[in-house]
GROMACS .gro file of C-alpha atoms in nm:
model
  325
    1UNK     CA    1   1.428   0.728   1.457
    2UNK     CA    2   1.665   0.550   1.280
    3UNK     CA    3   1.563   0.418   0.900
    4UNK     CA    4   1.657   0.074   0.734
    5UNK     CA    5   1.523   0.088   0.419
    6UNK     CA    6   1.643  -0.284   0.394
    7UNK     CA    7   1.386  -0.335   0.641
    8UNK     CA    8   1.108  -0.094   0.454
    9UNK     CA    9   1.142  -0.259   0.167
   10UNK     CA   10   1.118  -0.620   0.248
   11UNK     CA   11   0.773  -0.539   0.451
   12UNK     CA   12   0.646  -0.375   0.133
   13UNK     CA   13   0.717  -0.670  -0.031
   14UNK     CA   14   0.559  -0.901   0.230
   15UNK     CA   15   0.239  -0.684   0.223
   16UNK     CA   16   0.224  -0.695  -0.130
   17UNK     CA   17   0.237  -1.037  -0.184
   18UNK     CA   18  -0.080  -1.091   0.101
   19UNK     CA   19  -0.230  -0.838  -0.095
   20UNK     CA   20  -0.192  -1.051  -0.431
   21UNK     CA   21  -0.369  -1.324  -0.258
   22UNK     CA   22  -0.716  -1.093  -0.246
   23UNK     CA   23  -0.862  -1.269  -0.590
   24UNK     CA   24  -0.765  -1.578  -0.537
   25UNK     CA   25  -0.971  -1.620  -0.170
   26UNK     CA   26  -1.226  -1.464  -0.385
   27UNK     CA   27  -1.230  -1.689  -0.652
   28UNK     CA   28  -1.213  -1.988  -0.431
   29UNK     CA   29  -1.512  -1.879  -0.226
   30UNK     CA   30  -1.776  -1.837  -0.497
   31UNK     CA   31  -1.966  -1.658  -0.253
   32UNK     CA   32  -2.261  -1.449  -0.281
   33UNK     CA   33  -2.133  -1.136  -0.171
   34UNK     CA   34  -2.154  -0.778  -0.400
   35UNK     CA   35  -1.840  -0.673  -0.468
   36UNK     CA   36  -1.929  -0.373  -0.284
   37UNK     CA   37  -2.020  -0.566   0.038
   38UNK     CA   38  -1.684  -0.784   0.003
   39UNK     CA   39  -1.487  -0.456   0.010
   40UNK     CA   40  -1.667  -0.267   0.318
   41UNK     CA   41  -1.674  -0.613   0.527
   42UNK     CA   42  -1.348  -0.626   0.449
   43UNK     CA   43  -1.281  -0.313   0.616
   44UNK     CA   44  -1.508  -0.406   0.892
   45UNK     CA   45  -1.283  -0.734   0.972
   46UNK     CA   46  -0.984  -0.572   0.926
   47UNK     CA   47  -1.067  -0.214   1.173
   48UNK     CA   48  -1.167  -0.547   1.429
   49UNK     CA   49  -0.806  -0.694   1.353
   50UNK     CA   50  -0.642  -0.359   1.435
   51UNK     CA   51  -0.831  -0.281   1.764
   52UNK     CA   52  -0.742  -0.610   1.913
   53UNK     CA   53  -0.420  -0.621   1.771
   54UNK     CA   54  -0.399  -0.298   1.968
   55UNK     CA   55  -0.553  -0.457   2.294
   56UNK     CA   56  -0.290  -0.779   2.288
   57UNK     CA   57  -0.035  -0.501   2.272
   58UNK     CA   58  -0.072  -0.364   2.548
   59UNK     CA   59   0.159  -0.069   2.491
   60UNK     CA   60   0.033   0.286   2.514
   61UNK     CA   61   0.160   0.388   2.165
   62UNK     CA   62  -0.106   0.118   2.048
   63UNK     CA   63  -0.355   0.410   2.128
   64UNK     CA   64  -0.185   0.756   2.194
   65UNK     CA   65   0.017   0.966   1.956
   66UNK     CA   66   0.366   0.946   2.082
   67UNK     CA   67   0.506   1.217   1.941
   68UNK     CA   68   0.262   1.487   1.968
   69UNK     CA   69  -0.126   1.526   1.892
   70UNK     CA   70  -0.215   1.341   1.624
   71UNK     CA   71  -0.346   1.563   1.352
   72UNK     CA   72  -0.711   1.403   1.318
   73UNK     CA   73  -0.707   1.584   0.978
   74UNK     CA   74  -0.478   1.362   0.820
   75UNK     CA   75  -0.689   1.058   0.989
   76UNK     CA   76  -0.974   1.174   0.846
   77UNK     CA   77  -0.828   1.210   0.506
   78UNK     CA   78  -0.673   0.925   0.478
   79UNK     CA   79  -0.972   0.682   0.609
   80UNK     CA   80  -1.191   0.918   0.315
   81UNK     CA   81  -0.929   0.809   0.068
   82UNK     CA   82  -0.930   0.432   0.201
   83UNK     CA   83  -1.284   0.442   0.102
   84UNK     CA   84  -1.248   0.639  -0.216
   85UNK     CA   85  -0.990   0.354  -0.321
   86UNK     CA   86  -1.225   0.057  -0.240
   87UNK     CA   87  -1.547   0.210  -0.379
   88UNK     CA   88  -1.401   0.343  -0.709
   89UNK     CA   89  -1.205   0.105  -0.807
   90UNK     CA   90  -1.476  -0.162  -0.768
   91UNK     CA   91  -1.677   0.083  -0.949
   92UNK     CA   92  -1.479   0.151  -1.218
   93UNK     CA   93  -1.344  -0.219  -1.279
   94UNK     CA   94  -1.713  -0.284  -1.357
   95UNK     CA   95  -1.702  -0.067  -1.627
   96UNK     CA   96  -1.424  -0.085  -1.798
   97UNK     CA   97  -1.321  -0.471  -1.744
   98UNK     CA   98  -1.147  -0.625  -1.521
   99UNK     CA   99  -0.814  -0.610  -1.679
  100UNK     CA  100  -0.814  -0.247  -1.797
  101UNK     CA  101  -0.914  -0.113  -1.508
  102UNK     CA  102  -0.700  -0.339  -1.310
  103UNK     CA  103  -0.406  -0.187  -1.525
  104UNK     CA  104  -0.507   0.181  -1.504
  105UNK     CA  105  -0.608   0.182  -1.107
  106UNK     CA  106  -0.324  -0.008  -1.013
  107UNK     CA  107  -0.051   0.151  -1.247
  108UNK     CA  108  -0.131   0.539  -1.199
  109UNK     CA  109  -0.069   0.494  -0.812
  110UNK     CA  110   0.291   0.531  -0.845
  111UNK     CA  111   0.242   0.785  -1.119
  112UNK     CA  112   0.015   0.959  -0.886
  113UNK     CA  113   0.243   0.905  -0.604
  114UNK     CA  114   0.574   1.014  -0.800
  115UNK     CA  115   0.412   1.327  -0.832
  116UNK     CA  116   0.236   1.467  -0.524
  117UNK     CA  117   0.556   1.366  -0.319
  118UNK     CA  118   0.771   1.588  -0.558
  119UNK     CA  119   0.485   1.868  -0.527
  120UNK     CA  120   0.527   1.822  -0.138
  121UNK     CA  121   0.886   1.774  -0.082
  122UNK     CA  122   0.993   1.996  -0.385
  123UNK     CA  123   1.228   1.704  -0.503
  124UNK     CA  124   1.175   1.466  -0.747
  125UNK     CA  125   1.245   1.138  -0.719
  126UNK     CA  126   1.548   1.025  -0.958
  127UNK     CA  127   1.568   0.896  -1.215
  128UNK     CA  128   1.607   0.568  -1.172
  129UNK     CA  129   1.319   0.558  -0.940
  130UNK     CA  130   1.097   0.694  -1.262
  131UNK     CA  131   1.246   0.445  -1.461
  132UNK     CA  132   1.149   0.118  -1.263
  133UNK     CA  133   0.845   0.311  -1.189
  134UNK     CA  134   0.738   0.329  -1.572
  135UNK     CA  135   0.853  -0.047  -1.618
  136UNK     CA  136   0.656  -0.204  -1.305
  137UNK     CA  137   0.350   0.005  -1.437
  138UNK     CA  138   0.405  -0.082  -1.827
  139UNK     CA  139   0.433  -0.465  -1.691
  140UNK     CA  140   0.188  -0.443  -1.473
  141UNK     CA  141  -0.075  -0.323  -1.801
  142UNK     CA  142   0.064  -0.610  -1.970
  143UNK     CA  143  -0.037  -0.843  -1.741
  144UNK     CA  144  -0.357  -0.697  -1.687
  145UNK     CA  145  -0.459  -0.603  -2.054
  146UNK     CA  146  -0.392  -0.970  -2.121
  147UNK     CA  147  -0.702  -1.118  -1.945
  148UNK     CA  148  -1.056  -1.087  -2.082
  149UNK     CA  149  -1.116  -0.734  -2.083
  150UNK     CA  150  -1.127  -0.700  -2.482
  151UNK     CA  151  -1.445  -0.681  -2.627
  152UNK     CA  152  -1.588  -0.443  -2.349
  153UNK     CA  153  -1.660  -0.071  -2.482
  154UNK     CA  154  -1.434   0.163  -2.399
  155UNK     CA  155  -1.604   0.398  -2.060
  156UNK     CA  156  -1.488   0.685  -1.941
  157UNK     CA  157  -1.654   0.762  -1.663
  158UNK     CA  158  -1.498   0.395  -1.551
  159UNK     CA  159  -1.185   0.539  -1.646
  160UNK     CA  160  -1.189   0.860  -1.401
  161UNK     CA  161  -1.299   0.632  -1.154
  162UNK     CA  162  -0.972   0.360  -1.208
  163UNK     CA  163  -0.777   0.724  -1.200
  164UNK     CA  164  -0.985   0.823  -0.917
  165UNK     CA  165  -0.895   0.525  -0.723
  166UNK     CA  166  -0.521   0.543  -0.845
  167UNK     CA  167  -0.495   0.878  -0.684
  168UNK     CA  168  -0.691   0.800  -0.337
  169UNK     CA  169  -0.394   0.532  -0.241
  170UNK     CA  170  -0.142   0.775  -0.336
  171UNK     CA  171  -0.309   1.017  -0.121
  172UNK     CA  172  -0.326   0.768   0.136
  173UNK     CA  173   0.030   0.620   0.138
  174UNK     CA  174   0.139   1.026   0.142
  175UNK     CA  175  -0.058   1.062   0.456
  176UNK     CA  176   0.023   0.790   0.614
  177UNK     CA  177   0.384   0.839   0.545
  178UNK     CA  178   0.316   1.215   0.756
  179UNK     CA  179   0.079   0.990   1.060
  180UNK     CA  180   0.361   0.773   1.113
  181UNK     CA  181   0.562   1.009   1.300
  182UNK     CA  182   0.340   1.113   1.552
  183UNK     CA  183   0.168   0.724   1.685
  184UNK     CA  184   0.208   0.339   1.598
  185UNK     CA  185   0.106   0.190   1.263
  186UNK     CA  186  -0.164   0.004   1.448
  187UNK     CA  187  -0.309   0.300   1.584
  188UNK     CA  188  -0.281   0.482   1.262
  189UNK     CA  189  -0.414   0.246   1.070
  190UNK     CA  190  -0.693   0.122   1.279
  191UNK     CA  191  -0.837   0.496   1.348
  192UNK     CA  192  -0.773   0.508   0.870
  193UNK     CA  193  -0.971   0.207   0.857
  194UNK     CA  194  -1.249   0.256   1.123
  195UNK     CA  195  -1.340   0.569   0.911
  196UNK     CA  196  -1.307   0.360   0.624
  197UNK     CA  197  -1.542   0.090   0.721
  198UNK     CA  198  -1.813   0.376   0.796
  199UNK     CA  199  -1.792   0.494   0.516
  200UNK     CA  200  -1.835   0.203   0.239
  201UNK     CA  201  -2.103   0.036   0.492
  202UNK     CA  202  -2.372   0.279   0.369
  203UNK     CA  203  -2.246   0.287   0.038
  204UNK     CA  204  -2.265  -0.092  -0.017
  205UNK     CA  205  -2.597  -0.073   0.083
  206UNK     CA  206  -2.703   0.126  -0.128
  207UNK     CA  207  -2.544  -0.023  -0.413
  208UNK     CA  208  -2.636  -0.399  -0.335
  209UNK     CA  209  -2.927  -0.373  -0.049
  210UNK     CA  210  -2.872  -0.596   0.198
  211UNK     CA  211  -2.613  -0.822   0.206
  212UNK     CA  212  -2.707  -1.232   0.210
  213UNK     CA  213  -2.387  -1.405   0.227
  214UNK     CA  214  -2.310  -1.796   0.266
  215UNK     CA  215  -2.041  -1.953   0.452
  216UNK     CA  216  -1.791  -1.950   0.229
  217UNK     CA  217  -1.824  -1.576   0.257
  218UNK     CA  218  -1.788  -1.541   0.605
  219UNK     CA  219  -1.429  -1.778   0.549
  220UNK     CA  220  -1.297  -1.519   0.252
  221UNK     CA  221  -1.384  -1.215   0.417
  222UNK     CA  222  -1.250  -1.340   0.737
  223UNK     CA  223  -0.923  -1.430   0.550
  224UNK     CA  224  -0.887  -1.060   0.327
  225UNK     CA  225  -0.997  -0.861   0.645
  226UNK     CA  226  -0.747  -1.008   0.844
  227UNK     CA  227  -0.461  -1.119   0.658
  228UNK     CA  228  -0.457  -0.919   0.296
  229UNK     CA  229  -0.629  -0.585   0.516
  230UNK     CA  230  -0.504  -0.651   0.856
  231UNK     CA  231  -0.135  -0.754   0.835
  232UNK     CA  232  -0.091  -0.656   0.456
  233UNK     CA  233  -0.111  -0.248   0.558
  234UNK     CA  234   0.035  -0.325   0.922
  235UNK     CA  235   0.352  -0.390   0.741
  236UNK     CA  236   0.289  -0.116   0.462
  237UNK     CA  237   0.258   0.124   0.736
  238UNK     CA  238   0.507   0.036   0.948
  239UNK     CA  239   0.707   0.043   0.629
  240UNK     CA  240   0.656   0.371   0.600
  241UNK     CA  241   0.860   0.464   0.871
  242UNK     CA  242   1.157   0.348   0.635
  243UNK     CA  243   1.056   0.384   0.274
  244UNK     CA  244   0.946   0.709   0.090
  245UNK     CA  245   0.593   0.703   0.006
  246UNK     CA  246   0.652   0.711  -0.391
  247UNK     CA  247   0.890   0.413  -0.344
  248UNK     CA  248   0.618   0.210  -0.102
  249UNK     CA  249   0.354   0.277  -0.381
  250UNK     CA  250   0.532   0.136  -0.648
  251UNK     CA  251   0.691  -0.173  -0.458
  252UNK     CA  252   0.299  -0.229  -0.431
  253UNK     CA  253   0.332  -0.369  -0.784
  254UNK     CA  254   0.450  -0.658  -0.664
  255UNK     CA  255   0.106  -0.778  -0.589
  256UNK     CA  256   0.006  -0.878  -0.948
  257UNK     CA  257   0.314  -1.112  -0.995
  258UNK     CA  258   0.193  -1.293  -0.671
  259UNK     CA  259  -0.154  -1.267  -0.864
  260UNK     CA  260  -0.070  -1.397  -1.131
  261UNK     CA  261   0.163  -1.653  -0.986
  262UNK     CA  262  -0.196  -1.812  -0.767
  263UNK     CA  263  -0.440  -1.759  -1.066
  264UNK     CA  264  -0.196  -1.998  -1.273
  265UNK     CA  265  -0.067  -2.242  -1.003
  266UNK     CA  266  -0.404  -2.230  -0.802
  267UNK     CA  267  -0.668  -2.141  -1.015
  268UNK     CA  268  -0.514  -2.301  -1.377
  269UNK     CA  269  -0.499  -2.003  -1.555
  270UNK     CA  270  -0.328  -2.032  -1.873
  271UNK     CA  271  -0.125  -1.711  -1.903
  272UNK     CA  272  -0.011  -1.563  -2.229
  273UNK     CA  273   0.317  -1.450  -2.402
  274UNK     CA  274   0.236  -1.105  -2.294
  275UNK     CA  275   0.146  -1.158  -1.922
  276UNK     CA  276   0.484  -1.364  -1.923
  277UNK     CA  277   0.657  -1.069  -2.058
  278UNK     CA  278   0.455  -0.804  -1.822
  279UNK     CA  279   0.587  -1.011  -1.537
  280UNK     CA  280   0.926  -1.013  -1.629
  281UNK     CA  281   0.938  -0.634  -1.690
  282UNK     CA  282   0.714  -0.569  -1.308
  283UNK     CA  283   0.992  -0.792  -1.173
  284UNK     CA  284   1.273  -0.593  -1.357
  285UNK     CA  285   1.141  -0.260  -1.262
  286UNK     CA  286   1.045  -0.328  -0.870
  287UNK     CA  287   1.388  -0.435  -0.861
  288UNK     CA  288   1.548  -0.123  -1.017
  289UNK     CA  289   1.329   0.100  -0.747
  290UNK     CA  290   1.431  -0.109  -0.468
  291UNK     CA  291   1.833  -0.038  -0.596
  292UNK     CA  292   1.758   0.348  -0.612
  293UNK     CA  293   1.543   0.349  -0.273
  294UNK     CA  294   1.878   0.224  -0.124
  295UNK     CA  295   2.066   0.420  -0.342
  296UNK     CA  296   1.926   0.736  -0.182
  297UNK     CA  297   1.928   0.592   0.149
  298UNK     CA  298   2.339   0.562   0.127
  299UNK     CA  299   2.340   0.913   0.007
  300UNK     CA  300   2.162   1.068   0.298
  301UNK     CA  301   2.270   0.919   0.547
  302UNK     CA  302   2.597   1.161   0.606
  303UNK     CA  303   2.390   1.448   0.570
  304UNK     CA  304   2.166   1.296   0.814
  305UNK     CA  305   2.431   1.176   1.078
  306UNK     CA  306   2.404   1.424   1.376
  307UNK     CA  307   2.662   1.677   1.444
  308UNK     CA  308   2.778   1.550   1.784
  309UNK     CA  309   2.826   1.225   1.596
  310UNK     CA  310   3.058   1.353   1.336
  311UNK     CA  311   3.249   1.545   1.548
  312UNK     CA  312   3.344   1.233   1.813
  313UNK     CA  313   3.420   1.024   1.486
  314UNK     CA  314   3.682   1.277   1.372
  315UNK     CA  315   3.820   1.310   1.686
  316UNK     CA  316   3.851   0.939   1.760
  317UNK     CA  317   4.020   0.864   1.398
  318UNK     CA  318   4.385   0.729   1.411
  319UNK     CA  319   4.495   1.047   1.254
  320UNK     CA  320   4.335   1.260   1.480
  321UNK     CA  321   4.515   1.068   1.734
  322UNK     CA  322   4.851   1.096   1.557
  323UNK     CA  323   4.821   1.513   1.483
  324UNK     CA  324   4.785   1.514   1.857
  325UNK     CA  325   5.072   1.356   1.922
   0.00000   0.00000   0.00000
């Protein structure tokens, strides 16, 4: 299949910024949910979004691998580490505040990812990449170290879990990034989420008992199941196709500038000197990654052009034509 990383990146994007839309619906709603139950029903909604976004297809990719049997290990894993993200990282924002553990969750996922994909591919990702990489992250604390987490004690069990949850979508993008080539992001990533959903149902229950929403629950988890769930890793997935895995992890961090952007103009949130400058640099460094994601793409795509291809463009060149002569 042909990549546009063009393409890749400007879905990432989208996603991300339906993704940065998450707290405000929640903050609007001033529901009654646990955070717990807000996460798992928002699996719920969205595993219903992907099965009938599946249906309305009506394609057979929607449901079948298409190229090959899809490995149900890598399903499995990366529903477990769907989970893992949602669970930890509500538990560990509990502990250690909501802006520290905002910063450490969100900013070692590109770390993470930067990593396992050069422990996988055996290439690292240049060094460019690791230099928007460090300045989306280092932004990205900034804005979140700015809000109210000061005066909380320092935990570290909170601050495994932030890692914890980190590393899970890193996992997750990785395996998703392998799914994609054997069935549909829809199919992937309703078979990731159904496991999910199964998953942080029990566990919400036992953290919360049962769940008594009101109706402005049912609206917000109707809205981040379908839209900020549903679409958001539709795109992200399909993305994938495009986009290497490190490179859609850290174009992720474009969800606190839309964020922050709704908590001021929405919300009226007074934002800082230092979120102001955190936003600049997450702005600066998304845009350096996107320059050496293309970068690479340019680079590869000789090496990449088939054979048969090469051969009928030397052969059709005007020189070609005038040797012949």
């Amino acid at each position: 299949m042909q990549t546009r990383p063009g393409l890749g990146v400007a879905m990432v994007l989208a996603a991300a910024a339906l993704w940065g839309t998450t707290g405000t619906a929640q903050g609007l709603a001033h529901g009654q949910l646990t955070a717990g139950w807000f996460g798992a029903l928002r699996l719920v909604v969205a595993t219903g979004f992907f099965a009938l976004y599946a249906w309305a297809t009506h394609r057979r990719c929607a449901f079948e691998p298409v190229h090959g049997p899809l490995p149900w290990s890598g399903v499995l894993g990366a529903g477990i580490c769907m989970a893992v993200y949602n669970l930890a990282f509500f538990a560990g924002v509990r502990l250690t505040g909501v802006g520290l553990g905002t910063a450490i969750a969100l900013g070692s996922g590109p770390l993470w990812a930067g990593v396992l994909q050069a422990m996988v591919t055996r290439q690292l990702p240049s060094a460019r990449w690791w230099l928007g990489t460090v300045a989306a992250v280092g932004g990205g604390a900034m804005m979140a170290l700015s809000s109210n987490s000061a005066g909380q004690g320092l935990s570290w069990p909170g601050i495994a879990l932030c890692l914890a949850s980190g590393l899970s979508y890193a996992v997750y993008t990785l395996l998703n990034k392998q799914l994609v080539r054997y069935a549909s992001a829809a199919s992937i990533t309703l078979r990731a989420f159904g496991v999910a959903a199964l998953l942080a149902l029990p566990a919400a229950w036992i953290e919360g008992g049962a769940p008594a929403p009101v109706a402005a629950d049912y609206w917000a988890v109707a809205y981040v199941g379908v839209v900020t769930a549903g679409v958001a890793y539709l795109l992200f997935s399909q993305a994938l196709r495009h986009i290497s895995a490190a490179t859609g992890v850290t174009l992720a961090m474009g969800e606190p500038v839309v964020a922050f952007t709704l908590a001021t103009l929405v919300l009226g949130e007074q934002p800082g000197a230092m979120a102001l400058a955190g936003l600049v640099l997450v702005i600066a460094g998304v845009l350096v990654v996107v320059r050496a994601e293309l970068r690479a793409a340019r680079a590869q795509a000789p090496a990449s052009q088939p054979q048969s291809a090469r051969i009928a463009a030397l052969t059709s060149s005007p020189s070609s034509s005038t040797d012949m002569a």
